[in-house]
Short mmCIF file of C-alpha atoms in Angstrom, two decimals:
data_model
loop_
_atom_site.label_atom_id
_atom_site.label_comp_id
_atom_site.label_asym_id
_atom_site.label_seq_id
_atom_site.Cartn_x
_atom_site.Cartn_y
_atom_site.Cartn_z
CA MET A 1 175.14 -9.40 157.32
CA GLU A 2 175.55 -12.86 155.87
CA SER A 3 171.93 -12.92 154.72
CA VAL A 4 172.41 -9.62 152.90
CA VAL A 5 175.53 -10.97 151.17
CA GLY A 6 173.79 -14.22 150.37
CA GLN A 7 170.79 -12.39 148.97
CA SER A 8 173.11 -10.24 146.84
CA ILE A 9 174.87 -13.32 145.45
CA LYS A 10 171.52 -14.99 144.75
CA THR A 11 170.26 -11.91 142.93
CA SER A 12 173.50 -11.71 140.95
CA ASN A 13 173.20 -15.38 139.93
CA ILE A 14 169.61 -14.92 138.82
CA PHE A 15 170.59 -11.86 136.80
CA SER A 16 173.47 -13.78 135.16
CA PHE A 17 171.13 -16.68 134.38
CA PHE A 18 168.55 -14.45 132.69
CA LYS A 19 171.33 -12.62 130.87
CA TYR A 20 172.57 -15.99 129.61
CA LEU A 21 169.07 -16.98 128.49
CA TYR A 22 168.66 -13.67 126.69
CA GLY A 23 172.00 -14.13 124.96
CA GLN A 24 171.02 -17.64 123.88
CA HIS A 25 167.71 -16.36 122.53
CA GLN A 26 169.44 -13.59 120.59
CA SER A 27 171.98 -16.02 119.18
CA SER A 28 169.28 -18.52 118.19
CA SER A 29 167.19 -15.77 116.62
CA LEU A 30 170.16 -14.51 114.57
CA TYR A 31 170.97 -18.05 113.45
CA MET A 32 167.41 -18.62 112.21
CA LYS A 33 167.39 -15.28 110.37
CA ARG A 34 170.69 -16.12 108.69
CA LEU A 35 169.53 -19.61 107.80
CA LYS A 36 166.37 -18.20 106.22
CA ALA A 37 168.49 -15.70 104.26
CA LEU A 38 170.80 -18.51 103.06
CA LYS A 39 167.89 -20.58 101.79
CA GLN A 40 166.46 -17.55 99.98
CA ILE A 41 169.85 -16.95 98.35
CA ILE A 42 169.83 -20.50 96.99
CA GLN A 43 166.19 -20.24 95.91
CA HIS A 44 166.60 -16.93 94.06
CA ASN A 45 170.24 -17.21 92.85
CA ASP A 46 171.09 -14.14 94.93
CA LEU A 47 174.85 -14.36 94.58
CA HIS A 48 177.25 -12.25 92.56
CA THR A 49 179.60 -14.38 90.46
CA TYR A 50 183.00 -12.94 89.56
CA PHE A 51 185.71 -14.37 87.32
CA GLN A 52 189.41 -13.69 87.84
CA PRO A 53 191.88 -14.53 85.04
CA ILE A 54 194.79 -16.92 85.44
CA VAL A 55 197.65 -16.25 83.03
CA ASP A 56 200.62 -18.20 81.72
CA LEU A 57 203.51 -15.99 82.81
CA GLN A 58 205.87 -17.06 80.07
CA SER A 59 203.51 -16.89 77.07
CA GLN A 60 201.36 -14.13 78.64
CA GLN A 61 198.21 -15.96 77.54
CA THR A 62 195.12 -16.38 79.69
CA ILE A 63 194.60 -20.09 80.40
CA GLY A 64 191.51 -19.93 82.61
CA PHE A 65 189.45 -18.23 85.29
CA GLU A 66 188.62 -18.79 88.93
CA ALA A 67 184.91 -18.44 89.69
CA LEU A 68 184.17 -16.52 92.91
CA ASN A 69 180.67 -16.30 94.37
CA ARG A 70 179.87 -13.46 96.77
CA PRO A 71 176.62 -12.67 98.64
CA LEU A 72 174.83 -9.38 98.19
CA PRO A 73 175.47 -6.80 100.97
CA SER A 74 173.38 -7.63 104.03
CA THR A 75 172.98 -6.53 107.64
CA LEU A 76 173.03 -10.20 108.65
CA PHE A 77 176.59 -10.78 107.44
CA ASN A 78 179.38 -8.30 108.07
CA SER A 79 181.73 -9.83 105.52
CA VAL A 80 182.09 -12.54 102.88
CA ASP A 81 184.22 -14.59 105.29
CA GLN A 82 181.49 -14.42 107.94
CA PHE A 83 178.93 -15.57 105.38
CA TYR A 84 180.95 -18.62 104.33
CA GLU A 85 181.82 -19.38 107.96
CA PHE A 86 178.08 -19.48 108.72
CA VAL A 87 177.39 -21.77 105.76
CA GLY A 88 179.93 -24.20 107.21
CA GLN A 89 177.99 -24.29 110.49
CA THR A 90 174.73 -25.36 108.86
CA ASP A 91 173.46 -28.59 107.35
CA CYS A 92 173.23 -26.79 103.99
CA VAL A 93 176.91 -27.11 103.06
CA PHE A 94 176.32 -29.85 100.50
CA LEU A 95 173.31 -28.10 98.96
CA PHE A 96 175.08 -24.74 98.85
CA GLU A 97 178.24 -26.18 97.27
CA CYS A 98 176.26 -27.83 94.49
CA PHE A 99 174.30 -24.62 93.98
CA CYS A 100 177.49 -22.53 93.69
CA ARG A 101 179.15 -24.97 91.32
CA ASN A 102 176.18 -25.10 88.95
CA LEU A 103 175.68 -21.33 89.12
CA SER A 104 179.36 -20.70 88.33
CA LEU A 105 179.33 -23.01 85.30
CA LYS A 106 176.11 -21.53 83.90
CA ARG A 107 177.29 -17.94 84.32
CA PHE A 108 180.69 -18.77 82.85
CA LYS A 109 179.01 -20.05 79.71
CA GLU A 110 176.60 -17.08 79.58
CA ARG A 111 179.30 -14.42 79.98
CA LEU A 112 182.00 -15.89 77.76
CA HIS A 113 182.24 -13.82 74.60
CA LYS A 114 181.20 -15.68 71.46
CA ASP A 115 184.65 -15.42 69.90
CA LEU A 116 186.13 -17.17 72.96
CA VAL A 117 183.65 -20.04 73.33
CA ASN A 118 185.86 -22.59 71.56
CA LYS A 119 189.09 -21.66 73.36
CA ASN A 120 188.74 -24.37 76.04
CA PHE A 121 189.56 -22.10 78.98
CA LEU A 122 189.92 -23.77 82.36
CA VAL A 123 187.31 -23.02 85.02
CA PHE A 124 188.53 -23.23 88.63
CA LEU A 125 185.69 -24.04 91.04
CA ASN A 126 186.18 -23.78 94.81
CA ILE A 127 184.88 -26.88 96.54
CA HIS A 128 185.01 -28.25 100.07
CA PRO A 129 186.80 -31.63 100.20
CA ASN A 130 183.98 -33.18 102.26
CA VAL A 131 181.56 -32.63 99.38
CA LEU A 132 183.60 -34.88 97.13
CA LEU A 133 183.65 -37.52 99.87
CA ASP A 134 179.90 -37.26 100.48
CA LYS A 135 178.18 -40.32 99.03
CA LYS A 136 175.08 -38.20 98.32
CA TYR A 137 177.02 -36.28 95.72
CA HIS A 138 176.46 -37.65 92.24
CA SER A 139 179.21 -36.48 89.91
CA GLY A 140 177.04 -37.57 87.01
CA GLU A 141 174.80 -34.56 87.63
CA THR A 142 177.72 -32.19 86.99
CA LEU A 143 178.70 -34.17 83.89
CA GLN A 144 175.16 -33.81 82.56
CA LEU A 145 175.22 -30.05 83.17
CA LEU A 146 178.60 -29.74 81.43
CA LYS A 147 177.22 -31.63 78.44
CA GLU A 148 174.24 -29.25 78.25
CA LEU A 149 176.54 -26.21 78.48
CA GLY A 150 179.10 -27.51 76.01
CA ILE A 151 181.94 -27.50 78.55
CA LYS A 152 184.38 -30.40 78.63
CA PRO A 153 185.15 -32.07 81.99
CA GLN A 154 188.84 -31.50 81.16
CA GLN A 155 188.19 -27.75 81.46
CA VAL A 156 186.94 -28.05 85.05
CA VAL A 157 189.39 -27.81 87.95
CA PHE A 158 188.16 -28.59 91.46
CA GLU A 159 190.02 -26.18 93.74
CA LEU A 160 190.43 -27.60 97.25
CA THR A 161 191.51 -25.26 100.00
CA GLU A 162 194.42 -26.47 102.13
CA ARG A 163 192.65 -24.94 105.13
CA SER A 164 190.08 -27.76 104.95
CA ALA A 165 191.97 -30.63 106.49
CA VAL A 166 191.87 -34.00 104.78
CA ILE A 167 191.96 -36.80 107.36
CA ASP A 168 191.54 -40.03 105.42
CA PHE A 169 194.12 -39.53 102.67
CA VAL A 170 193.80 -43.05 101.27
CA GLU A 171 190.04 -42.73 100.77
CA PHE A 172 190.37 -39.23 99.37
CA GLU A 173 193.02 -40.40 96.91
CA ARG A 174 190.61 -43.10 95.72
CA VAL A 175 187.78 -40.57 95.29
CA LEU A 176 189.99 -38.17 93.33
CA SER A 177 191.04 -41.00 91.02
CA HIS A 178 187.36 -41.50 90.25
CA TYR A 179 186.89 -37.84 89.31
CA ARG A 180 190.09 -37.75 87.28
CA SER A 181 188.89 -40.76 85.28
CA GLN A 182 185.99 -38.54 84.16
CA GLY A 183 188.36 -35.80 83.03
CA TYR A 184 188.30 -33.37 85.99
CA ARG A 185 191.51 -31.90 87.37
CA ILE A 186 192.49 -30.93 90.91
CA ALA A 187 194.11 -27.83 92.39
CA VAL A 188 195.19 -27.40 96.01
CA ASP A 189 194.69 -23.82 97.19
CA ASP A 190 196.42 -21.86 99.98
CA VAL A 191 199.64 -23.88 99.81
CA GLY A 192 202.15 -22.32 102.18
CA SER A 193 199.51 -20.84 104.49
CA GLY A 194 200.67 -23.14 107.28
CA TYR A 195 197.47 -25.09 107.81
CA ASN A 196 198.37 -28.46 106.33
CA SER A 197 201.61 -30.30 105.69
CA LEU A 198 203.15 -31.33 102.39
CA LYS A 199 201.37 -34.64 102.99
CA THR A 200 198.36 -33.07 101.30
CA LEU A 201 200.33 -32.53 98.08
CA ILE A 202 201.98 -35.95 98.18
CA TYR A 203 198.73 -37.88 98.54
CA LEU A 204 196.40 -35.77 96.42
CA LYS A 205 198.89 -35.29 93.56
CA PRO A 206 197.13 -32.16 92.27
CA GLU A 207 197.56 -30.98 88.70
CA PHE A 208 197.87 -27.43 90.07
CA ILE A 209 199.40 -26.00 93.25
CA LYS A 210 198.17 -22.52 94.17
CA LEU A 211 200.66 -20.63 96.32
CA ASP A 212 199.11 -18.63 99.13
CA ARG A 213 199.36 -14.84 99.06
CA SER A 214 201.49 -14.96 102.23
CA LEU A 215 204.25 -16.51 100.13
CA ILE A 216 203.88 -14.04 97.26
CA GLN A 217 203.53 -10.70 99.03
CA PHE A 218 206.86 -8.83 98.73
CA ILE A 219 208.62 -12.02 97.60
CA ASP A 220 211.03 -9.84 95.61
CA GLN A 221 212.35 -8.55 98.96
CA ASN A 222 212.19 -11.67 101.14
CA SER A 223 214.85 -14.39 100.80
CA GLU A 224 212.98 -16.88 103.06
CA GLN A 225 209.90 -16.74 100.84
CA GLN A 226 212.09 -17.07 97.76
CA GLN A 227 213.74 -20.22 99.14
CA LEU A 228 210.43 -21.86 99.99
CA VAL A 229 208.93 -21.08 96.59
CA THR A 230 212.07 -22.49 94.92
CA LEU A 231 211.63 -25.74 96.88
CA LEU A 232 207.97 -25.97 95.86
CA MET A 233 208.97 -25.39 92.24
CA LYS A 234 211.43 -28.29 92.42
CA TYR A 235 208.74 -30.52 93.91
CA ALA A 236 206.26 -29.45 91.22
CA GLU A 237 208.75 -30.32 88.50
CA GLN A 238 209.30 -33.79 89.93
CA ALA A 239 205.57 -34.35 90.49
CA ASN A 240 204.64 -33.09 87.02
CA THR A 241 202.33 -30.42 88.42
CA LYS A 242 201.97 -26.72 87.66
CA ILE A 243 202.28 -23.81 90.09
CA ILE A 244 199.90 -20.87 90.19
CA ALA A 245 201.09 -17.86 92.20
CA GLU A 246 198.01 -16.03 93.46
CA GLY A 247 197.51 -12.72 95.17
CA ILE A 248 200.01 -10.84 92.99
CA GLU A 249 199.41 -7.12 93.51
CA ARG A 250 202.77 -5.48 92.77
CA GLN A 251 204.70 -5.25 89.53
CA GLU A 252 207.90 -6.18 91.39
CA GLU A 253 206.31 -9.45 92.52
CA LEU A 254 205.21 -10.19 88.97
CA ASP A 255 208.65 -9.48 87.53
CA TYR A 256 210.38 -11.69 90.10
CA LEU A 257 208.01 -14.63 89.53
CA TYR A 258 208.48 -14.29 85.79
CA ARG A 259 212.26 -14.39 86.15
CA ILE A 260 212.28 -17.58 88.24
CA GLY A 261 209.94 -19.35 85.82
CA ILE A 262 206.66 -19.67 87.74
CA HIS A 263 204.10 -21.26 85.42
CA TYR A 264 200.90 -19.31 86.04
CA ALA A 265 199.85 -16.14 87.85
CA GLN A 266 196.71 -14.65 89.37
CA GLY A 267 196.08 -11.40 91.20
CA TYR A 268 195.10 -7.73 91.00
CA ALA A 269 198.29 -6.93 89.07
CA ILE A 270 196.95 -9.14 86.27
CA GLY A 271 193.20 -8.78 86.53
CA LYS A 272 190.67 -8.13 89.28
CA PRO A 273 187.61 -10.37 89.75
CA ALA A 274 184.84 -9.07 87.51
CA LYS A 275 181.32 -10.08 86.54
CA GLU A 276 182.28 -9.90 82.90
CA ILE A 277 184.99 -12.23 81.62
CA TYR A 278 188.15 -10.36 80.64
CA MET A 279 191.56 -11.60 79.58
CA GLY A 280 194.43 -11.07 82.00
CA LYS A 281 196.76 -8.15 81.36
CA ILE A 282 200.49 -8.61 81.97
CA ARG A 283 203.37 -6.18 81.87
CA VAL A 284 206.76 -7.83 82.26
CA ASP A 285 210.12 -6.11 81.70
CA ASP A 286 208.36 -2.93 80.53
CA HIS A 287 206.53 -4.77 77.76
CA GLU A 288 202.76 -4.66 77.99
CA ASP A 289 200.60 -7.35 76.48
CA ARG A 290 197.06 -8.57 76.86
CA GLY A 291 196.78 -12.26 77.58
CA SER A 292 194.70 -14.18 75.09
CA HIS A 293 194.26 -17.83 74.48
#
């Protein structure tokens, strides 16, 4: 009886082992297919680039656009988040970030209507903090591209997500000072999402603070969110920085943020991401106006 049980356990272990090997093979095969697809995307510029307007709530004028790069639909990636999560697991992060940044700047220049070229709109570019810290990154290359495109460094805002933790704040502060000396500005994204502390804002001293959608959604009905946003506004005033409320989808949210004096706004209620560059559209207190610079 014991030999039968032992044989059964042995067979079960062998089956589990081969099942594990098969799973590893499948995982490795999928990784290689995705990596090949990523490299082809970079080689052939196979990304959609969208621009979403950012509007001054008080003047109702469009002050800039956030550039958003999205992969084409694929069976290898179920979602945009899965695609970017995969990129972060490869050794292509630096290469991909540089590719996205250059692609965004080129397409921004190509798609900006001729009558708007000299308006000095801001361009918000998402960038991983580690790329700025990477010694292989030569900021001079971006400066050269900006010169060729006729875009001033002062128009470029590096948007750092708060979800990407900064560990060495002193070194990062030094690096950001270097970029600021060239004219670039800094925005911290996802503020209020709960990933990092206010230490990020204190050390990085961003020119722009982008409030996470979790703080903005139904803020007109939530006193706790209102109190936190009020505190961040007080900090921004003392730190001489500007607040951008993002993820605004309801007119009630827009009206409330306008009343409390939020500087800038971004979201579907103002303008959806689009391949073409359009001015933001704001309706506050039943008055409709199209933002223009």
